[in-house]
Amino acid sequence: MDAGGADARPRAPLAAIWGAPTLADQNPDENIVEVSLTAERSKVSLDGKEIDVLAFNGSVPGPILQARPKQRVIVHFRNALDEFTTMHWHGLRIPAAMDGSPHVQTPIAPGATFTYDFVVPDAGSFWYHPHVQTHDQVERGLYGAIVVQGDDDPVYDLERSLTLDDVLLDEAGNIAPPTISPLTGLSGRWGKVLLTNGKNSKGVRGAARKGQVERWRIVNSANARRMALGAEGASFRVIGADAGLFADPFPLQDLLLPVGGRVELEVSYDRPGEAKLFIKDVDERFTMFTVDVADAPETPRAIPWPKLAPVVAERPVTSTFNMAFDFLQSGNSTQWFVNGVSDWKEPILTVKQGATVKIRLSNTTPGVEHPFHLHGQFFRVLDAKWPGLRDTVQVPALGAIEIVAYLDNPGLWMAHCHILEHAALGMMTDIEVLPTGAAAGTGAHGH
Ligand code: C2O
Ligand code: CU
């Protein structure tokens, strides 16, 4: 922890982030961010109605956790729910004991507290959510954004955090109980009301002036909804994804944001009027965010792009592995399988720290895609549609995709589908990374 020591380069102040409150840092030490987070029952207003939710510090989404790379983050977490939970810091390559996996951490009892304490390694946009009864707790409101501001990040006129979700309501306008039915067991739970930062997306608006340039940090926190994003009314570049900013941004065209994934856009307001972010479904289009752009004589400046080295350099593959996803539905019960096993009780793969494993993810199900997520590590996708490093990738229906996973972070790491109903019904495994020095296991366990 010697930030500010040898490297005395002045850092830009932390950006003010539009979209959600930020967790207050209670520690004056500039190397430590210390915050308090309580999960509790709460009420929020949605379309003019008070609805029952689960919330962090009373808000949906939860407050933004903001930090810088190499800072130590201490989260005083209190479980004020009447059920068990844990907190997972999706995308952060932190020690396994702090990752919130219930395969590693004993879940936190109702009324109990736990201190999460870790050093944040990478800049980028991440998010946090529980990992117990995840399909239920996330649907009812427990999710929040994490913003880690890199020292070389470009400075924008404004940064916005846009956490996109959907929610399924009952007739009274409350969240319908997130139970799993044969339909949601198969397709995942798709809400009918789209949410941006916890509000009905239709009504979520911002303001800007022609000539301004912004950074949008977008998270897909839905249970199951893939988001084909589009935008109009300004000039948009895709500047980053799961593992922070890209070395080479590119103009926005078709962009698929899987459940759990993140994407970052640079928005240059080059004309007055309305700029919009939307989701294109097969025959419907949902506006997720609208910006009223006031006229002004200025034209947007070009943002000088920093020289960014990827947080993990490319390197040769050391082994290969296959993960095949499949399901079985009989009567009212659905089960999902990875390599023929539902809900693995032992690691599906054991490797030594530093292994570089090419994993083929294949999906035998027609009409159902799987957003595959690996905890605590990054991977590259061997497909130009997925530039940069990732922790989540969409596996197409009746198709396959290959990733190269850089298994540098020792521990037991969940690898699962981020359609939360699929994970609950068995699409859940672990990859074990043995610390250097320890003997490697036998590789894949036979099944
Ligand atoms: Cu977003 Cu297992 O996590
Ligand atoms: Cu799935």
Coordinates of C-alpha atoms and ligand atoms in Angstrom, one line a residue:
M1 CA 0.0 0.0 0.0
D2 CA 2.3 2.7 -1.1
A3 CA 0.1 4.7 -3.5
G4 CA 1.4 8.3 -3.4
G5 CA 4.8 7.1 -2.3
A6 CA 7.4 6.6 -5.0
D7 CA 4.8 7.4 -7.7
A8 CA 3.8 10.9 -6.7
R9 CA 2.0 11.7 -9.9
P10 CA -1.1 13.7 -9.0
R11 CA -4.3 11.7 -9.5
A12 CA -7.6 13.2 -10.9
P13 CA -10.1 13.5 -8.1
L14 CA -12.8 10.8 -7.9
A15 CA -15.5 11.5 -10.5
A16 CA -18.9 12.4 -9.2
I17 CA -21.1 9.7 -10.6
W18 CA -24.7 10.3 -11.8
G19 CA -27.3 7.6 -11.3
A20 CA -27.1 6.4 -7.7
P21 CA -25.8 7.6 -4.3
T22 CA -22.2 6.7 -3.5
L23 CA -21.2 4.9 -0.4
A24 CA -19.5 7.3 2.0
D25 CA -15.9 6.6 2.7
Q26 CA -15.5 6.7 6.5
N27 CA -11.8 6.4 6.5
P28 CA -9.5 9.4 6.1
D29 CA -6.6 7.2 5.0
E30 CA -6.3 7.7 1.2
N31 CA -5.3 4.1 0.7
I32 CA -8.4 2.8 2.4
V33 CA -12.1 3.0 1.5
E34 CA -14.2 2.0 4.4
V35 CA -18.0 1.8 4.0
S36 CA -21.1 0.4 5.7
L37 CA -23.6 -1.7 3.8
T38 CA -26.8 -3.1 5.2
A39 CA -29.2 -5.4 3.4
E40 CA -32.7 -4.9 4.7
R41 CA -36.3 -5.0 3.9
S42 CA -37.4 -1.6 2.5
K43 CA -40.0 0.1 0.4
V44 CA -39.2 2.1 -2.7
S45 CA -41.5 3.9 -5.0
L46 CA -42.0 2.5 -8.5
D47 CA -44.4 4.3 -10.9
G48 CA -45.9 6.2 -8.0
K49 CA -46.5 3.0 -5.9
E50 CA -44.7 2.0 -2.7
I51 CA -43.4 -1.5 -3.3
D52 CA -41.7 -4.0 -1.0
V53 CA -38.1 -4.7 -1.8
L54 CA -34.9 -5.8 -0.4
A55 CA -32.4 -3.0 -0.5
F56 CA -28.9 -1.9 0.4
N57 CA -28.9 1.0 2.8
G58 CA -32.6 1.6 1.8
S59 CA -31.9 2.1 -1.9
V60 CA -32.4 0.1 -5.2
P61 CA -29.9 -0.2 -6.7
G62 CA -27.6 -0.1 -3.7
P63 CA -25.2 2.8 -3.4
I64 CA -22.2 2.8 -5.7
L65 CA -19.0 1.5 -4.2
Q66 CA -16.3 3.7 -5.6
A67 CA -12.6 3.1 -5.2
R68 CA -9.2 3.2 -7.0
P69 CA -7.0 0.3 -8.0
K70 CA -4.7 -0.9 -5.2
Q71 CA -6.9 0.6 -2.5
R72 CA -8.0 -1.5 0.4
V73 CA -11.8 -1.7 0.7
I74 CA -13.4 -2.5 4.0
V75 CA -17.1 -3.2 3.9
H76 CA -18.9 -3.4 7.2
F77 CA -21.8 -5.6 6.0
R78 CA -24.8 -6.2 8.2
N79 CA -27.5 -8.7 7.3
A80 CA -30.7 -7.2 8.4
L81 CA -32.7 -9.6 6.2
D82 CA -34.6 -12.5 7.8
E83 CA -32.7 -14.9 5.6
F84 CA -29.1 -15.9 5.1
T85 CA -26.9 -14.1 2.6
T86 CA -23.4 -13.3 1.4
M87 CA -22.0 -10.5 -0.8
H88 CA -20.3 -11.2 -4.1
W89 CA -18.2 -8.5 -5.8
H90 CA -18.8 -9.5 -9.4
G91 CA -15.6 -9.1 -11.5
L92 CA -13.2 -8.2 -8.8
R93 CA -10.1 -10.4 -8.7
I94 CA -9.9 -10.5 -4.9
P95 CA -9.1 -13.3 -2.4
A96 CA -11.5 -16.2 -2.5
A97 CA -12.4 -15.8 1.1
M98 CA -13.8 -12.4 0.4
D99 CA -15.7 -13.3 -2.8
G100 CA -19.0 -14.2 -1.2
S101 CA -19.2 -17.7 -2.6
P102 CA -21.2 -19.8 -0.3
H103 CA -18.9 -22.7 -1.3
V104 CA -16.1 -20.8 0.5
Q105 CA -17.8 -18.5 3.0
T106 CA -20.3 -19.6 5.6
P107 CA -23.5 -17.6 4.8
I108 CA -24.2 -14.7 7.1
A109 CA -27.1 -15.3 9.4
P110 CA -30.0 -12.9 9.8
G111 CA -29.0 -10.2 12.1
A112 CA -25.3 -11.0 11.8
T113 CA -22.4 -8.9 10.4
F114 CA -19.4 -9.7 8.3
T115 CA -16.4 -7.5 7.4
Y116 CA -15.3 -7.9 3.8
D117 CA -11.8 -6.7 3.5
F118 CA -9.8 -6.8 0.2
V119 CA -7.5 -4.8 -2.1
V120 CA -9.2 -3.9 -5.4
P121 CA -6.8 -4.9 -8.2
D122 CA -8.3 -3.5 -11.4
A123 CA -9.9 -0.4 -12.7
G124 CA -13.3 -0.8 -14.4
S125 CA -17.0 -1.2 -13.8
F126 CA -18.2 -4.1 -11.6
W127 CA -21.1 -4.8 -9.4
Y128 CA -22.1 -6.5 -6.2
H129 CA -25.0 -8.8 -5.3
P130 CA -25.8 -11.6 -2.8
H131 CA -24.8 -15.2 -3.6
V132 CA -27.4 -17.0 -1.5
Q133 CA -30.9 -17.5 -3.0
T134 CA -29.5 -15.2 -5.7
H135 CA -32.4 -15.5 -8.1
D136 CA -34.7 -14.3 -5.3
Q137 CA -32.5 -11.7 -3.5
V138 CA -31.3 -10.0 -6.7
E139 CA -34.8 -9.9 -8.2
R140 CA -36.1 -8.2 -5.0
G141 CA -33.6 -5.4 -5.3
L142 CA -30.2 -6.4 -3.9
Y143 CA -27.6 -5.2 -6.5
G144 CA -25.3 -2.2 -6.8
A145 CA -22.6 -0.9 -9.0
I146 CA -18.8 -0.8 -8.3
V147 CA -16.8 1.9 -10.0
V148 CA -13.0 1.6 -9.8
Q149 CA -11.4 4.7 -11.3
G150 CA -8.1 4.1 -13.0
D151 CA -5.3 6.6 -12.6
D152 CA -5.0 6.9 -16.4
D153 CA -8.7 7.1 -17.1
P154 CA -9.8 10.0 -19.4
V155 CA -11.6 12.8 -17.6
Y156 CA -15.1 13.3 -18.9
D157 CA -17.7 16.1 -18.4
L158 CA -19.8 13.5 -16.6
E159 CA -19.8 9.8 -15.7
R160 CA -23.1 8.0 -15.4
S161 CA -23.8 4.7 -13.8
L162 CA -26.7 2.9 -15.6
T163 CA -27.7 -0.3 -14.0
L164 CA -30.3 -2.0 -16.2
D165 CA -32.8 -4.5 -14.8
D166 CA -36.2 -5.9 -15.3
V167 CA -38.8 -6.9 -12.7
L168 CA -41.9 -9.1 -12.7
L169 CA -44.8 -7.5 -10.8
D170 CA -48.0 -8.9 -9.5
E171 CA -51.4 -7.3 -10.1
A172 CA -51.0 -5.1 -7.0
G173 CA -47.7 -3.7 -8.5
N174 CA -45.5 -5.6 -6.0
I175 CA -42.6 -7.8 -7.0
A176 CA -44.2 -11.2 -7.8
P177 CA -42.6 -13.9 -5.5
P178 CA -39.4 -15.0 -7.3
T179 CA -40.3 -18.7 -7.2
I180 CA -39.1 -20.9 -10.0
S181 CA -41.8 -22.3 -12.4
P182 CA -41.3 -24.7 -15.3
L183 CA -41.2 -21.7 -17.6
T184 CA -38.7 -19.6 -15.6
G185 CA -36.7 -22.8 -14.9
L186 CA -36.2 -23.0 -18.6
S187 CA -36.0 -19.4 -19.8
G188 CA -35.1 -17.6 -16.6
R189 CA -37.3 -15.0 -15.1
W190 CA -38.0 -12.1 -17.5
G191 CA -39.6 -9.1 -16.0
K192 CA -42.2 -7.0 -17.9
V193 CA -41.1 -3.7 -16.4
L194 CA -37.7 -2.5 -17.4
L195 CA -35.7 -0.6 -14.8
T196 CA -32.9 1.8 -15.1
N197 CA -31.3 2.6 -11.7
G198 CA -34.4 1.1 -10.0
K199 CA -36.9 3.4 -11.8
N200 CA -39.2 2.5 -14.8
S201 CA -36.8 3.0 -17.7
K202 CA -39.3 4.9 -19.8
G203 CA -39.2 7.9 -17.4
V204 CA -35.5 8.0 -16.6
R205 CA -34.0 11.1 -18.1
G206 CA -30.8 13.1 -17.9
A207 CA -29.8 16.5 -19.2
A208 CA -26.7 17.5 -21.2
R209 CA -25.5 20.2 -23.5
K210 CA -24.3 19.9 -27.1
G211 CA -20.5 19.7 -27.0
Q212 CA -20.3 17.6 -23.8
V213 CA -18.7 14.2 -23.6
E214 CA -19.7 11.6 -21.1
R215 CA -18.8 8.1 -19.9
W216 CA -21.6 5.6 -19.3
R217 CA -20.9 2.6 -17.1
I218 CA -23.7 0.0 -17.9
V219 CA -24.4 -3.1 -15.9
N220 CA -27.0 -5.8 -16.7
S221 CA -28.4 -6.9 -13.4
A222 CA -31.4 -8.7 -14.7
N223 CA -32.1 -12.3 -13.7
A224 CA -32.2 -13.6 -17.2
R225 CA -32.7 -10.9 -19.9
R226 CA -29.9 -10.6 -22.5
M227 CA -29.7 -7.0 -23.6
A228 CA -29.1 -6.1 -27.3
L229 CA -28.1 -2.5 -26.8
G230 CA -28.5 0.3 -29.3
A231 CA -28.3 4.1 -29.0
E232 CA -29.2 7.2 -31.1
G233 CA -29.2 11.0 -31.0
A234 CA -25.5 11.4 -30.3
S235 CA -22.2 9.8 -31.2
F236 CA -21.4 6.6 -29.3
R237 CA -18.2 4.7 -28.9
V238 CA -17.8 1.4 -27.0
I239 CA -14.8 2.1 -24.7
G240 CA -14.8 -0.8 -22.3
A241 CA -16.4 -3.9 -20.9
D242 CA -16.0 -6.3 -17.9
A243 CA -12.3 -5.7 -17.2
G244 CA -12.2 -1.9 -17.8
L245 CA -11.3 0.3 -20.8
F246 CA -10.3 -1.2 -24.1
A247 CA -7.0 -0.3 -25.8
D248 CA -9.0 0.5 -28.9
P249 CA -12.5 1.9 -28.6
F250 CA -14.8 1.5 -31.6
P251 CA -18.1 3.0 -32.8
L252 CA -21.2 1.5 -31.3
Q253 CA -23.1 -0.9 -33.6
D254 CA -24.7 -4.1 -32.3
L255 CA -23.8 -4.8 -28.8
L256 CA -25.0 -7.7 -26.7
L257 CA -24.8 -7.2 -22.9
P258 CA -25.2 -10.5 -21.2
V259 CA -26.7 -10.8 -17.8
G260 CA -24.0 -10.0 -15.3
G261 CA -21.8 -8.3 -17.9
R262 CA -20.8 -4.6 -18.2
V263 CA -20.2 -2.3 -21.1
E264 CA -18.9 1.3 -21.2
L265 CA -19.9 3.9 -23.7
E266 CA -18.4 7.2 -24.5
V267 CA -21.2 9.6 -25.5
S268 CA -20.4 12.7 -27.5
Y269 CA -23.3 15.1 -27.9
D270 CA -22.9 16.4 -31.4
R271 CA -26.5 17.6 -31.9
P272 CA -29.4 19.0 -29.8
G273 CA -32.5 17.0 -29.1
E274 CA -32.9 13.6 -27.5
A275 CA -30.2 11.0 -27.1
K276 CA -31.4 7.5 -26.2
L277 CA -30.1 4.2 -25.0
F278 CA -32.4 1.3 -25.9
I279 CA -32.7 -2.5 -25.9
K280 CA -33.8 -4.1 -29.2
D281 CA -35.8 -7.3 -28.7
V282 CA -37.0 -9.4 -31.5
D283 CA -40.0 -7.1 -32.3
E284 CA -39.9 -4.6 -29.5
R285 CA -37.7 -1.7 -28.5
F286 CA -37.4 -0.5 -25.0
T287 CA -36.0 2.9 -24.2
M288 CA -33.7 2.6 -21.2
F289 CA -32.5 6.1 -20.8
T290 CA -33.1 9.5 -22.5
V291 CA -31.0 12.5 -22.4
D292 CA -32.3 16.0 -23.2
V293 CA -29.5 17.7 -25.1
A294 CA -29.7 21.4 -25.0
D295 CA -28.4 23.3 -28.0
A296 CA -25.0 25.1 -27.7
P297 CA -22.4 26.3 -30.1
E298 CA -19.7 23.8 -28.9
T299 CA -18.8 20.6 -30.7
P300 CA -17.6 17.7 -28.7
R301 CA -13.9 17.4 -28.2
A302 CA -12.0 14.2 -29.2
I303 CA -11.0 12.4 -26.0
P304 CA -7.2 11.6 -26.2
W305 CA -7.0 7.9 -25.5
P306 CA -4.5 6.7 -22.9
K307 CA -2.0 3.9 -23.8
L308 CA -3.6 1.1 -21.9
A309 CA -1.9 -2.3 -21.3
P310 CA -4.4 -5.1 -20.8
V311 CA -4.5 -6.2 -17.1
V312 CA -3.6 -9.7 -18.3
A313 CA -1.3 -10.0 -21.3
E314 CA -1.9 -12.7 -23.9
R315 CA 0.1 -15.9 -23.3
P316 CA 0.2 -19.5 -24.5
V317 CA -2.5 -21.9 -23.5
T318 CA -1.3 -24.6 -21.1
S319 CA -4.3 -26.9 -21.2
T320 CA -7.8 -27.3 -22.6
F321 CA -11.1 -28.2 -21.1
N322 CA -14.7 -28.6 -22.2
M323 CA -17.8 -27.5 -20.4
A324 CA -21.1 -28.7 -21.9
F325 CA -24.5 -27.3 -20.8
D326 CA -27.6 -29.4 -20.9
F327 CA -31.0 -29.7 -19.2
L328 CA -33.6 -32.2 -18.3
Q329 CA -37.3 -31.3 -17.8
S330 CA -39.7 -33.8 -16.5
G331 CA -43.1 -32.9 -15.2
N332 CA -42.7 -29.7 -13.1
S333 CA -39.0 -30.1 -12.5
T334 CA -36.1 -28.7 -14.5
Q335 CA -32.5 -29.5 -13.9
W336 CA -29.5 -27.9 -15.6
F337 CA -26.3 -29.8 -16.0
V338 CA -22.6 -29.0 -16.6
N339 CA -20.8 -32.0 -18.1
G340 CA -23.7 -34.2 -17.0
V341 CA -23.7 -33.1 -13.4
S342 CA -26.3 -30.8 -11.8
D343 CA -24.8 -28.6 -9.0
W344 CA -21.3 -29.9 -8.7
K345 CA -20.2 -30.7 -5.2
E346 CA -16.5 -30.8 -6.1
P347 CA -14.4 -28.7 -8.5
I348 CA -15.0 -29.5 -12.1
L349 CA -11.4 -28.6 -12.9
T350 CA -8.4 -28.2 -10.7
V351 CA -5.3 -26.3 -12.0
K352 CA -2.2 -24.7 -10.7
Q353 CA -2.1 -20.9 -10.3
G354 CA -0.9 -19.3 -13.5
A355 CA -2.6 -21.9 -15.7
T356 CA -4.0 -20.6 -19.0
V357 CA -6.9 -22.9 -19.9
K358 CA -8.7 -22.8 -23.2
I359 CA -12.3 -23.8 -22.3
R360 CA -14.8 -24.7 -24.9
L361 CA -18.3 -23.8 -23.6
S362 CA -21.0 -25.6 -25.5
N363 CA -24.7 -25.5 -25.3
T364 CA -27.0 -28.2 -26.6
T365 CA -30.3 -26.4 -25.8
P366 CA -32.3 -24.9 -28.6
G367 CA -33.6 -21.4 -28.0
V368 CA -31.8 -20.9 -24.7
E369 CA -28.5 -19.0 -24.3
H370 CA -26.3 -19.1 -21.2
P371 CA -24.4 -16.1 -19.9
F372 CA -21.4 -18.0 -18.5
H373 CA -19.6 -16.3 -15.5
L374 CA -16.3 -17.2 -13.9
H375 CA -15.6 -15.7 -10.5
G376 CA -12.2 -14.1 -9.6
Q377 CA -10.5 -14.3 -13.0
F378 CA -10.6 -12.8 -16.4
F379 CA -10.7 -14.5 -19.8
R380 CA -10.4 -13.6 -23.4
V381 CA -13.1 -14.8 -25.8
L382 CA -11.9 -16.3 -29.1
D383 CA -14.4 -14.4 -31.0
A384 CA -13.9 -10.8 -32.3
K385 CA -17.4 -9.9 -31.1
W386 CA -16.1 -10.0 -27.5
P387 CA -13.0 -7.7 -27.4
G388 CA -11.1 -7.1 -24.2
L389 CA -11.0 -9.3 -21.1
R390 CA -14.2 -10.6 -19.7
D391 CA -15.7 -12.4 -16.7
T392 CA -19.0 -13.1 -18.5
V393 CA -19.8 -14.3 -22.0
Q394 CA -23.0 -15.3 -23.8
V395 CA -23.0 -18.9 -25.0
P396 CA -25.3 -19.1 -28.0
A397 CA -28.2 -21.5 -28.2
L398 CA -27.2 -24.8 -29.9
G399 CA -23.7 -23.4 -30.3
A400 CA -20.3 -23.1 -28.6
I401 CA -17.8 -20.4 -27.8
E402 CA -14.2 -20.7 -26.7
I403 CA -12.5 -18.7 -24.0
V404 CA -8.9 -18.6 -22.7
A405 CA -9.0 -18.2 -19.0
Y406 CA -6.1 -16.8 -17.0
L407 CA -6.3 -18.7 -13.8
D408 CA -4.0 -16.5 -11.7
N409 CA -6.1 -16.0 -8.6
P410 CA -5.7 -18.9 -6.2
G411 CA -8.8 -20.4 -4.5
L412 CA -12.1 -22.1 -5.2
W413 CA -14.1 -20.1 -7.8
M414 CA -17.6 -20.4 -8.9
A415 CA -18.2 -20.9 -12.6
H416 CA -21.9 -20.8 -13.4
C417 CA -24.7 -19.5 -15.6
H418 CA -25.7 -16.0 -14.7
I419 CA -29.3 -16.7 -15.6
L420 CA -30.0 -17.0 -11.9
E421 CA -32.8 -19.6 -12.2
H422 CA -30.4 -21.8 -14.2
A423 CA -27.7 -21.5 -11.6
A424 CA -30.3 -22.3 -8.9
L425 CA -31.3 -25.4 -10.8
G426 CA -27.8 -26.8 -11.1
M427 CA -25.8 -24.9 -13.6
M428 CA -23.2 -24.3 -11.0
T429 CA -19.6 -25.6 -10.6
D430 CA -16.3 -24.5 -9.2
I431 CA -12.9 -24.2 -10.7
E432 CA -10.1 -24.7 -8.1
V433 CA -6.8 -22.8 -8.6
L434 CA -4.1 -24.2 -6.3
P435 CA -1.6 -21.6 -5.1
T436 CA 1.8 -21.9 -6.7
G437 CA 3.9 -24.4 -4.7
A438 CA 0.9 -26.7 -4.1
A439 CA 0.7 -29.8 -6.2
A440 CA -1.7 -29.7 -9.1
G441 CA -4.7 -32.0 -9.0
T442 CA -5.5 -34.6 -11.5
G443 CA -7.0 -32.0 -13.8
A444 CA -10.6 -32.7 -14.8
H445 CA -12.5 -35.1 -12.5
G446 CA -13.9 -38.0 -14.5
H447 CA -17.6 -38.1 -14.9
Ligands
C2O1 CU1 -22.6 -12.1 -10.6 CU2 -21.7 -15.8 -9.3 O1 -22.1 -14.0 -9.9
CU2 CU -28.2 -20.6 -18.4

